[in-house]
mmCIF file of C-alpha atoms (C1' of nucleotides) and ligand atoms in Angstrom:
data_model
loop_
_atom_site.group_PDB
_atom_site.id
_atom_site.type_symbol
_atom_site.label_atom_id
_atom_site.label_comp_id
_atom_site.label_asym_id
_atom_site.label_seq_id
_atom_site.Cartn_x
_atom_site.Cartn_y
_atom_site.Cartn_z
ATOM 1 C CA MET A 1035 -155.678 156.081 56.874
ATOM 2 C CA PRO A 1036 -153.624 159.046 56.090
ATOM 3 C CA GLU A 1037 -149.951 158.532 55.461
ATOM 4 C CA LEU A 1038 -147.391 161.249 54.798
ATOM 5 C CA PRO A 1039 -148.858 162.540 51.490
ATOM 6 C CA GLU A 1040 -152.417 162.752 52.809
ATOM 7 C CA VAL A 1041 -151.359 164.481 56.040
ATOM 8 C CA GLU A 1042 -149.190 166.903 54.084
ATOM 9 C CA THR A 1043 -152.179 167.695 51.876
ATOM 10 C CA ILE A 1044 -154.282 168.504 54.933
ATOM 11 C CA ARG A 1045 -151.497 170.658 56.334
ATOM 12 C CA ARG A 1046 -151.214 172.716 53.163
ATOM 13 C CA ASP A 1047 -154.967 173.107 52.697
ATOM 14 C CA LEU A 1048 -155.591 174.134 56.301
ATOM 15 C CA SER A 1049 -152.587 176.419 56.724
ATOM 16 C CA ARG A 1050 -153.919 179.061 54.348
ATOM 17 C CA LEU A 1051 -157.106 179.426 56.365
ATOM 18 C CA ILE A 1052 -156.247 178.970 60.026
ATOM 19 C CA ILE A 1053 -152.823 180.512 60.660
ATOM 20 C CA GLY A 1054 -153.297 183.658 62.718
ATOM 21 C CA ALA A 1055 -156.813 182.737 63.824
ATOM 22 C CA ARG A 1056 -157.719 182.676 67.500
ATOM 23 C CA ILE A 1057 -159.531 179.797 69.191
ATOM 24 C CA VAL A 1058 -162.824 181.087 70.584
ATOM 25 C CA ASP A 1059 -164.594 177.877 71.615
ATOM 26 C CA VAL A 1060 -163.773 174.201 72.129
ATOM 27 C CA ILE A 1061 -166.183 171.269 72.431
ATOM 28 C CA VAL A 1062 -164.947 167.798 73.347
ATOM 29 C CA SER A 1063 -167.495 165.073 72.529
ATOM 30 C CA LEU A 1064 -165.309 162.039 73.329
ATOM 31 C CA SER A 1065 -163.175 162.741 76.360
ATOM 32 C CA LYS A 1066 -160.667 159.943 75.791
ATOM 33 C CA PHE A 1067 -159.852 161.470 72.395
ATOM 34 C CA VAL A 1068 -158.120 164.459 74.027
ATOM 35 C CA SER A 1069 -155.450 165.083 76.621
ATOM 36 C CA PRO A 1070 -155.209 166.453 79.229
ATOM 37 C CA ARG A 1071 -158.903 165.621 79.653
ATOM 38 C CA ARG A 1072 -159.687 168.101 82.434
ATOM 39 C CA LEU A 1073 -157.871 171.231 81.297
ATOM 40 C CA PHE A 1074 -158.078 170.759 77.536
ATOM 41 C CA GLU A 1075 -160.808 173.279 76.642
ATOM 42 C CA GLN A 1076 -159.723 175.836 79.213
ATOM 43 C CA ARG A 1077 -156.116 175.858 78.012
ATOM 44 C CA LEU A 1078 -157.046 176.120 74.330
ATOM 45 C CA VAL A 1079 -159.584 178.927 74.381
ATOM 46 C CA GLY A 1080 -158.013 182.305 73.608
ATOM 47 C CA ARG A 1081 -154.901 180.917 71.922
ATOM 48 C CA ARG A 1082 -153.806 182.052 68.496
ATOM 49 C CA ILE A 1083 -152.639 179.474 65.937
ATOM 50 C CA THR A 1084 -149.150 180.507 64.838
ATOM 51 C CA SER A 1085 -148.158 177.612 62.578
ATOM 52 C CA LEU A 1086 -149.169 174.166 61.377
ATOM 53 C CA LYS A 1087 -146.421 171.599 60.943
ATOM 54 C CA ARG A 1088 -146.200 167.932 60.077
ATOM 55 C CA TYR A 1089 -143.864 165.349 61.562
ATOM 56 C CA GLY A 1090 -144.316 162.045 59.752
ATOM 57 C CA LYS A 1091 -148.071 161.496 60.013
ATOM 58 C CA LEU A 1092 -148.511 163.811 63.011
ATOM 59 C CA LEU A 1093 -149.962 167.317 62.705
ATOM 60 C CA VAL A 1094 -148.791 169.925 65.195
ATOM 61 C CA PHE A 1095 -150.695 173.177 65.645
ATOM 62 C CA ALA A 1096 -148.353 175.679 67.289
ATOM 63 C CA LEU A 1097 -150.200 178.097 69.606
ATOM 64 C CA ASP A 1098 -149.159 181.287 71.301
ATOM 65 C CA GLY A 1099 -148.571 181.100 75.039
ATOM 66 C CA ASN A 1100 -146.040 178.290 74.513
ATOM 67 C CA TYR A 1101 -148.497 175.498 73.654
ATOM 68 C CA ALA A 1102 -148.664 172.918 70.876
ATOM 69 C CA LEU A 1103 -151.635 170.770 69.894
ATOM 70 C CA GLN A 1104 -150.688 167.393 68.403
ATOM 71 C CA VAL A 1105 -153.331 165.703 66.264
ATOM 72 C CA HIS A 1106 -152.908 162.155 64.957
ATOM 73 C CA LEU A 1107 -155.524 160.721 62.592
ATOM 74 C CA LYS A 1108 -154.378 157.076 62.804
ATOM 75 C CA MET A 1109 -156.535 154.841 60.535
ATOM 76 C CA THR A 1110 -159.835 156.673 60.141
ATOM 77 C CA GLY A 1111 -159.332 160.245 61.348
ATOM 78 C CA GLN A 1112 -160.493 163.258 59.392
ATOM 79 C CA ILE A 1113 -160.145 166.990 59.753
ATOM 80 C CA VAL A 1114 -162.929 169.125 58.348
ATOM 81 C CA LEU A 1115 -162.963 172.917 58.250
ATOM 82 C CA ARG A 1116 -166.292 174.644 57.804
ATOM 83 C CA HIS A 1117 -165.519 177.800 55.856
ATOM 84 C CA LYS A 1118 -168.166 180.151 54.449
ATOM 85 C CA GLY A 1119 -170.890 177.533 54.216
ATOM 86 C CA LYS A 1120 -168.752 174.904 52.526
ATOM 87 C CA VAL A 1121 -166.326 172.403 53.985
ATOM 88 C CA LEU A 1122 -162.638 171.735 53.462
ATOM 89 C CA PHE A 1123 -161.990 168.078 53.924
ATOM 90 C CA GLY A 1124 -158.903 166.027 54.755
ATOM 91 C CA GLY A 1125 -158.010 162.531 55.840
ATOM 92 C CA HIS A 1126 -159.983 159.325 55.709
ATOM 93 C CA PRO A 1127 -163.111 159.626 53.590
ATOM 94 C CA ILE A 1128 -166.405 158.210 54.815
ATOM 95 C CA ALA A 1129 -168.716 157.635 51.870
ATOM 96 C CA GLY A 1130 -171.713 159.917 51.870
ATOM 97 C CA LEU A 1131 -170.967 161.577 55.188
ATOM 98 C CA LEU A 1132 -170.141 165.199 54.616
ATOM 99 C CA GLU A 1133 -172.269 166.757 57.336
ATOM 100 C CA VAL A 1134 -170.431 168.122 60.336
ATOM 101 C CA PRO A 1135 -170.597 167.697 63.186
ATOM 102 C CA ASN A 1136 -171.644 164.050 62.921
ATOM 103 C CA ARG A 1137 -171.553 160.977 65.165
ATOM 104 C CA TYR A 1138 -167.789 160.640 64.586
ATOM 105 C CA THR A 1139 -166.968 164.222 65.570
ATOM 106 C CA HIS A 1140 -164.953 164.099 68.800
ATOM 107 C CA LEU A 1141 -163.521 167.596 68.830
ATOM 108 C CA THR A 1142 -164.919 170.925 67.601
ATOM 109 C CA ILE A 1143 -162.802 174.083 67.578
ATOM 110 C CA SER A 1144 -164.394 177.423 66.679
ATOM 111 C CA LEU A 1145 -162.081 180.104 65.335
ATOM 112 C CA SER A 1146 -162.156 183.913 65.420
ATOM 113 C CA THR A 1147 -162.488 183.899 61.623
ATOM 114 C CA GLY A 1148 -165.929 182.316 61.934
ATOM 115 C CA ASP A 1149 -164.591 179.022 60.584
ATOM 116 C CA VAL A 1150 -165.016 175.817 62.575
ATOM 117 C CA LEU A 1151 -162.563 172.931 62.719
ATOM 118 C CA TYR A 1152 -163.934 169.427 63.301
ATOM 119 C CA VAL A 1153 -161.846 166.370 64.134
ATOM 120 C CA ASN A 1154 -163.710 163.149 63.311
ATOM 121 C CA ASP A 1155 -162.601 159.546 63.787
ATOM 122 C CA LEU A 1156 -164.786 156.493 63.193
ATOM 123 C CA ARG A 1157 -162.537 153.994 64.988
ATOM 124 C CA GLN A 1158 -161.439 156.420 67.716
ATOM 125 C CA PHE A 1159 -157.763 155.483 67.450
ATOM 126 C CA GLY A 1160 -156.652 159.044 66.821
ATOM 127 C CA TYR A 1161 -156.018 161.765 69.370
ATOM 128 C CA ALA A 1162 -155.612 165.477 70.062
ATOM 129 C CA LYS A 1163 -153.043 166.143 72.781
ATOM 130 C CA LEU A 1164 -152.060 169.504 74.156
ATOM 131 C CA PHE A 1165 -148.459 169.974 75.316
ATOM 132 C CA THR A 1166 -146.107 172.792 76.139
ATOM 133 C CA THR A 1167 -143.879 173.649 73.187
ATOM 134 C CA GLU A 1168 -140.939 171.985 74.937
ATOM 135 C CA ASP A 1169 -142.771 168.721 75.648
ATOM 136 C CA SER A 1170 -144.121 168.620 72.113
ATOM 137 C CA GLN A 1171 -140.644 169.184 70.741
ATOM 138 C CA LYS A 1172 -139.319 166.335 72.886
ATOM 139 C CA ILE A 1173 -141.895 163.902 71.479
ATOM 140 C CA VAL A 1174 -141.328 164.902 67.891
ATOM 141 C CA SER A 1175 -137.552 164.674 68.248
ATOM 142 C CA ARG A 1176 -137.885 160.930 68.845
ATOM 143 C CA PHE A 1177 -139.499 160.419 65.437
ATOM 144 C CA GLY A 1178 -137.512 158.909 62.603
ATOM 145 C CA ILE A 1179 -136.348 161.084 59.725
ATOM 146 C CA ASP A 1180 -138.892 162.468 57.280
ATOM 147 C CA PRO A 1181 -138.061 160.734 53.982
ATOM 148 C CA LEU A 1182 -138.816 163.871 51.972
ATOM 149 C CA LEU A 1183 -136.236 166.015 53.766
ATOM 150 C CA PRO A 1184 -133.039 166.751 51.815
ATOM 151 C CA SER A 1185 -131.122 165.403 54.818
ATOM 152 C CA PHE A 1186 -132.575 161.947 54.166
ATOM 153 C CA THR A 1187 -129.672 160.771 52.017
ATOM 154 C CA PHE A 1188 -128.865 157.278 50.820
ATOM 155 C CA ALA A 1189 -126.114 157.091 53.442
ATOM 156 C CA VAL A 1190 -128.696 157.757 56.157
ATOM 157 C CA PHE A 1191 -131.011 155.087 54.725
ATOM 158 C CA GLU A 1192 -128.158 152.577 54.547
ATOM 159 C CA GLY A 1193 -127.284 153.293 58.175
ATOM 160 C CA LEU A 1194 -130.870 152.662 59.282
ATOM 161 C CA LEU A 1195 -130.991 149.361 57.378
ATOM 162 C CA LYS A 1196 -127.804 148.185 59.112
ATOM 163 C CA LYS A 1197 -129.525 148.555 62.493
ATOM 164 C CA ALA A 1198 -132.512 146.417 61.484
ATOM 165 C CA THR A 1199 -130.989 143.522 59.593
ATOM 166 C CA GLY A 1200 -133.244 140.881 61.154
ATOM 167 C CA ARG A 1201 -136.536 142.565 60.373
ATOM 168 C CA THR A 1202 -138.643 142.204 57.278
ATOM 169 C CA VAL A 1203 -138.375 145.085 54.847
ATOM 170 C CA LYS A 1204 -142.055 145.771 55.475
ATOM 171 C CA ALA A 1205 -141.627 146.072 59.255
ATOM 172 C CA PHE A 1206 -138.565 148.244 58.756
ATOM 173 C CA LEU A 1207 -140.325 150.667 56.414
ATOM 174 C CA LEU A 1208 -143.347 150.914 58.702
ATOM 175 C CA ASP A 1209 -141.238 151.651 61.796
ATOM 176 C CA GLN A 1210 -141.839 155.332 62.485
ATOM 177 C CA SER A 1211 -138.796 155.572 64.735
ATOM 178 C CA LYS A 1212 -136.585 154.825 61.702
ATOM 179 C CA MET A 1213 -138.396 156.874 59.060
ATOM 180 C CA SER A 1214 -141.647 158.683 59.705
ATOM 181 C CA GLY A 1215 -144.417 158.906 57.164
ATOM 182 C CA LEU A 1216 -144.635 155.603 55.300
ATOM 183 C CA GLY A 1217 -147.737 153.504 55.934
ATOM 184 C CA ASN A 1218 -149.294 150.422 54.405
ATOM 185 C CA ILE A 1219 -150.001 151.891 50.970
ATOM 186 C CA TYR A 1220 -146.671 153.527 50.227
ATOM 187 C CA THR A 1221 -144.667 150.696 51.800
ATOM 188 C CA ASP A 1222 -146.174 148.144 49.423
ATOM 189 C CA GLU A 1223 -145.873 150.518 46.477
ATOM 190 C CA SER A 1224 -142.205 151.208 47.254
ATOM 191 C CA CYS A 1225 -141.401 147.495 47.537
ATOM 192 C CA PHE A 1226 -143.062 146.765 44.208
ATOM 193 C CA ALA A 1227 -141.279 149.616 42.458
ATOM 194 C CA ALA A 1228 -137.962 148.374 43.868
ATOM 195 C CA SER A 1229 -138.746 144.728 42.914
ATOM 196 C CA ILE A 1230 -138.252 143.556 46.509
ATOM 197 C CA LYS A 1231 -140.573 141.196 48.383
ATOM 198 C CA PRO A 1232 -141.829 142.888 51.589
ATOM 199 C CA THR A 1233 -141.065 139.626 53.441
ATOM 200 C CA ARG A 1234 -137.329 139.852 52.765
ATOM 201 C CA ARG A 1235 -135.090 140.449 55.786
ATOM 202 C CA ALA A 1236 -133.567 143.917 55.652
ATOM 203 C CA GLY A 1237 -130.082 142.468 56.002
ATOM 204 C CA THR A 1238 -130.396 140.427 52.794
ATOM 205 C CA LEU A 1239 -130.783 143.406 50.459
ATOM 206 C CA THR A 1240 -127.935 143.896 47.974
ATOM 207 C CA GLY A 1241 -126.404 147.324 47.552
ATOM 208 C CA ALA A 1242 -128.295 147.790 44.308
ATOM 209 C CA GLU A 1243 -131.577 146.839 45.964
ATOM 210 C CA GLN A 1244 -131.002 149.253 48.835
ATOM 211 C CA LYS A 1245 -130.385 152.057 46.365
ATOM 212 C CA LYS A 1246 -133.448 151.171 44.314
ATOM 213 C CA LEU A 1247 -135.655 151.075 47.409
ATOM 214 C CA TYR A 1248 -134.337 154.416 48.622
ATOM 215 C CA LYS A 1249 -134.926 156.090 45.260
ATOM 216 C CA ASN A 1250 -138.426 154.708 44.916
ATOM 217 C CA ILE A 1251 -139.512 155.715 48.419
ATOM 218 C CA ARG A 1252 -138.607 159.297 47.616
ATOM 219 C CA ALA A 1253 -140.031 159.284 44.111
ATOM 220 C CA ILE A 1254 -143.330 157.720 45.174
ATOM 221 C CA LEU A 1255 -143.845 160.018 48.158
ATOM 222 C CA LYS A 1256 -143.007 163.098 46.102
ATOM 223 C CA CYS A 1257 -145.410 162.075 43.370
ATOM 224 C CA ALA A 1258 -148.144 161.228 45.891
ATOM 225 C CA VAL A 1259 -147.804 164.623 47.595
ATOM 226 C CA ALA A 1260 -148.046 166.322 44.197
ATOM 227 C CA LYS A 1261 -151.224 164.336 43.487
ATOM 228 C CA ARG A 1262 -152.680 165.209 46.916
ATOM 229 C CA GLY A 1263 -152.404 161.626 48.159
ATOM 230 C CA THR A 1264 -154.618 158.576 47.785
ATOM 231 C CA THR A 1265 -158.324 159.078 48.304
ATOM 232 C CA SER A 1266 -161.164 157.202 46.685
ATOM 233 C CA SER A 1267 -164.030 159.570 47.370
ATOM 234 C CA THR A 1268 -165.166 162.537 45.441
ATOM 235 C CA TYR A 1269 -166.025 165.670 47.321
ATOM 236 C CA GLU A 1270 -169.013 167.509 46.029
ATOM 237 C CA ARG A 1271 -170.080 170.791 47.574
ATOM 238 C CA THR A 1272 -166.677 171.128 49.170
ATOM 239 C CA TYR A 1273 -163.517 173.119 48.550
ATOM 240 C CA THR A 1274 -161.488 169.956 48.498
ATOM 241 C CA LYS A 1275 -159.954 168.513 45.376
ATOM 242 C CA ALA A 1276 -159.724 164.712 45.714
ATOM 243 C CA GLY A 1277 -156.340 163.014 45.898
ATOM 244 C CA SER A 1278 -155.521 161.388 42.592
ATOM 245 C CA TYR A 1279 -152.648 159.081 43.480
ATOM 246 C CA THR A 1280 -155.216 156.242 43.445
ATOM 247 C CA ARG A 1281 -154.718 155.831 39.727
ATOM 248 C CA TYR A 1282 -150.976 155.325 40.151
ATOM 249 C CA LEU A 1283 -151.308 152.464 42.645
ATOM 250 C CA LYS A 1284 -149.640 149.310 41.322
ATOM 251 C CA VAL A 1285 -150.312 146.845 44.152
ATOM 252 C CA TYR A 1286 -152.217 148.354 47.087
ATOM 253 C CA GLY A 1287 -155.843 147.227 46.937
ATOM 254 C CA ARG A 1288 -155.129 145.071 43.863
ATOM 255 C CA ALA A 1289 -154.707 141.563 45.334
ATOM 256 C CA GLY A 1290 -155.632 138.905 42.766
ATOM 257 C CA LYS A 1291 -155.599 141.431 39.932
ATOM 258 C CA PRO A 1292 -152.987 141.194 37.189
ATOM 259 C CA CYS A 1293 -149.512 142.524 37.908
ATOM 260 C CA GLN A 1294 -148.958 145.524 35.671
ATOM 261 C CA ARG A 1295 -145.459 144.286 34.890
ATOM 262 C CA CYS A 1296 -145.906 140.549 34.203
ATOM 263 C CA GLY A 1297 -149.663 140.036 34.045
ATOM 264 C CA ARG A 1298 -149.844 137.297 36.661
ATOM 265 C CA PRO A 1299 -152.191 137.712 39.651
ATOM 266 C CA LEU A 1300 -150.824 139.687 42.596
ATOM 267 C CA SER A 1301 -150.362 137.819 45.890
ATOM 268 C CA LYS A 1302 -151.705 138.788 49.292
ATOM 269 C CA ALA A 1303 -150.107 137.946 52.630
ATOM 270 C CA ARG A 1304 -149.998 139.165 56.204
ATOM 271 C CA VAL A 1305 -146.633 140.739 56.907
ATOM 272 C CA SER A 1306 -145.780 142.624 60.068
ATOM 273 C CA GLY A 1307 -149.439 142.385 61.035
ATOM 274 C CA ARG A 1308 -150.621 144.173 57.894
ATOM 275 C CA GLY A 1309 -152.333 143.074 54.710
ATOM 276 C CA THR A 1310 -149.607 143.099 52.074
ATOM 277 C CA VAL A 1311 -149.893 142.881 48.284
ATOM 278 C CA TYR A 1312 -146.964 142.031 46.024
ATOM 279 C CA CYS A 1313 -146.008 140.160 42.866
ATOM 280 C CA PHE A 1314 -144.474 136.784 43.655
ATOM 281 C CA TYR A 1315 -142.657 136.783 40.306
ATOM 282 C CA CYS A 1316 -141.530 140.386 39.833
ATOM 283 C CA GLN A 1317 -140.355 140.991 43.399
ATOM 284 C CA ALA A 1318 -137.253 139.094 44.531
ATOM 285 C "C1'" DT B 444 -132.204 144.764 73.388
ATOM 286 C "C1'" DC B 445 -134.703 143.194 69.671
ATOM 287 C "C1'" DT B 446 -138.822 141.397 67.212
ATOM 288 C "C1'" DA B 447 -143.560 139.762 67.060
ATOM 289 C "C1'" DA B 448 -148.213 139.719 68.745
ATOM 290 C "C1'" DT B 449 -151.933 142.064 70.749
ATOM 291 C "C1'" DA B 450 -155.034 145.795 72.077
ATOM 292 C "C1'" DC B 451 -157.536 149.695 70.944
ATOM 293 C "C1'" DC B 452 -162.610 150.750 68.056
ATOM 294 C "C1'" DT B 453 -166.491 150.771 64.483
ATOM 295 C "C1'" DG B 454 -168.345 149.389 60.153
ATOM 296 C "C1'" DC B 455 -168.486 146.898 55.880
ATOM 297 C "C1'" DG B 456 -168.717 143.156 52.634
ATOM 298 C "C1'" DG B 457 -168.678 138.200 51.764
ATOM 299 C "C1'" DG B 458 -170.064 133.525 52.836
ATOM 300 C "C1'" DC B 459 -173.320 130.609 54.817
ATOM 301 C "C1'" DT C 766 -182.776 138.348 55.560
ATOM 302 C "C1'" DG C 767 -179.468 137.866 59.363
ATOM 303 C "C1'" DC C 768 -175.349 136.237 61.630
ATOM 304 C "C1'" DC C 769 -170.414 135.473 61.812
ATOM 305 C "C1'" DC C 770 -165.971 136.303 60.148
ATOM 306 C "C1'" DG C 771 -162.160 138.761 58.455
ATOM 307 C "C1'" DC C 772 -160.574 142.972 57.215
ATOM 308 C "C1'" DA C 773 -159.576 148.163 57.245
ATOM 309 C "C1'" DG C 774 -154.396 153.951 54.908
ATOM 310 C "C1'" DG C 775 -151.675 153.143 62.785
ATOM 311 C "C1'" DT C 776 -149.153 152.697 66.710
ATOM 312 C "C1'" DA C 777 -148.699 152.019 72.251
ATOM 313 C "C1'" DT C 778 -148.172 148.326 74.946
ATOM 314 C "C1'" DT C 779 -147.243 143.694 76.097
ATOM 315 C "C1'" DA C 780 -145.070 139.233 75.529
ATOM 316 C "C1'" DG C 781 -141.521 136.245 74.059
HETATM 317 ZN ZN1 ZN D 719 -145.380 140.661 38.223
#
DNA sequence: TCTAATACCTGCGGGC
DNA sequence: TGCCCGCAGGTATTAG
């Protein structure tokens, strides 16, 4: 589900409402969703939320008392904040399911503001893990560079490519230890924009192709963040404005449909274990 | 050490 | 209608 732009959208929406709030109650409905299972509730209650940060696709709630709560939404996770009778919604949309809590709610956190935070996940791949600040920092430091940071220069990108010459471009872009934040949507979109087949080996890219890929990754992610990401649902009776990047998608979800550049039908293949859409003719 | 395949889950839509 | 299959915005872990 959510990739960098969608997680960043959640982070921005939530930050305004939860920073400074204190956790007054915690309910765990699926014990394997959280860690540590035994002490989770006890350690959280009474903490104040001091910041909300994003590392790639991971959200980190910093808490006073030297704790950090890491929440990953994986494929189908959502975060919903009940605020003054309405809900603020982020992550993977489930059509027609706006009530909270619901059968996919695994974690409920009540705040001193009266708001309630729900973490839902249909496929249960996601997690909420509580660490000390130091342990959390250690985990996050192993992540690849965030492609939206100013420090992610072309030289850095080139260096990463050199260390993965044998891998497909798709596998390389999806590898969160190289860069963190790209997922299946934005990987395919970046490859199309750069006219590179996702099946190409990273080591076969020309200098010009490397540059084009780098530029398009940044441009696409920036645009997607500005558009609040890619979401297909509308959100009535909520505070949430839907993500509108959907209408900019050139290949993702368009297999068999005409390529917007050459008009021929887009191809679909399995690359690096993921459904992959590309134009056989426009992408070299 | 590197790369690829598999496991983890539930639900949906298409084909028979 | 119901059953079976493949597929879904991710990533630890395992296997080669
Ligand atoms: Zn084309």
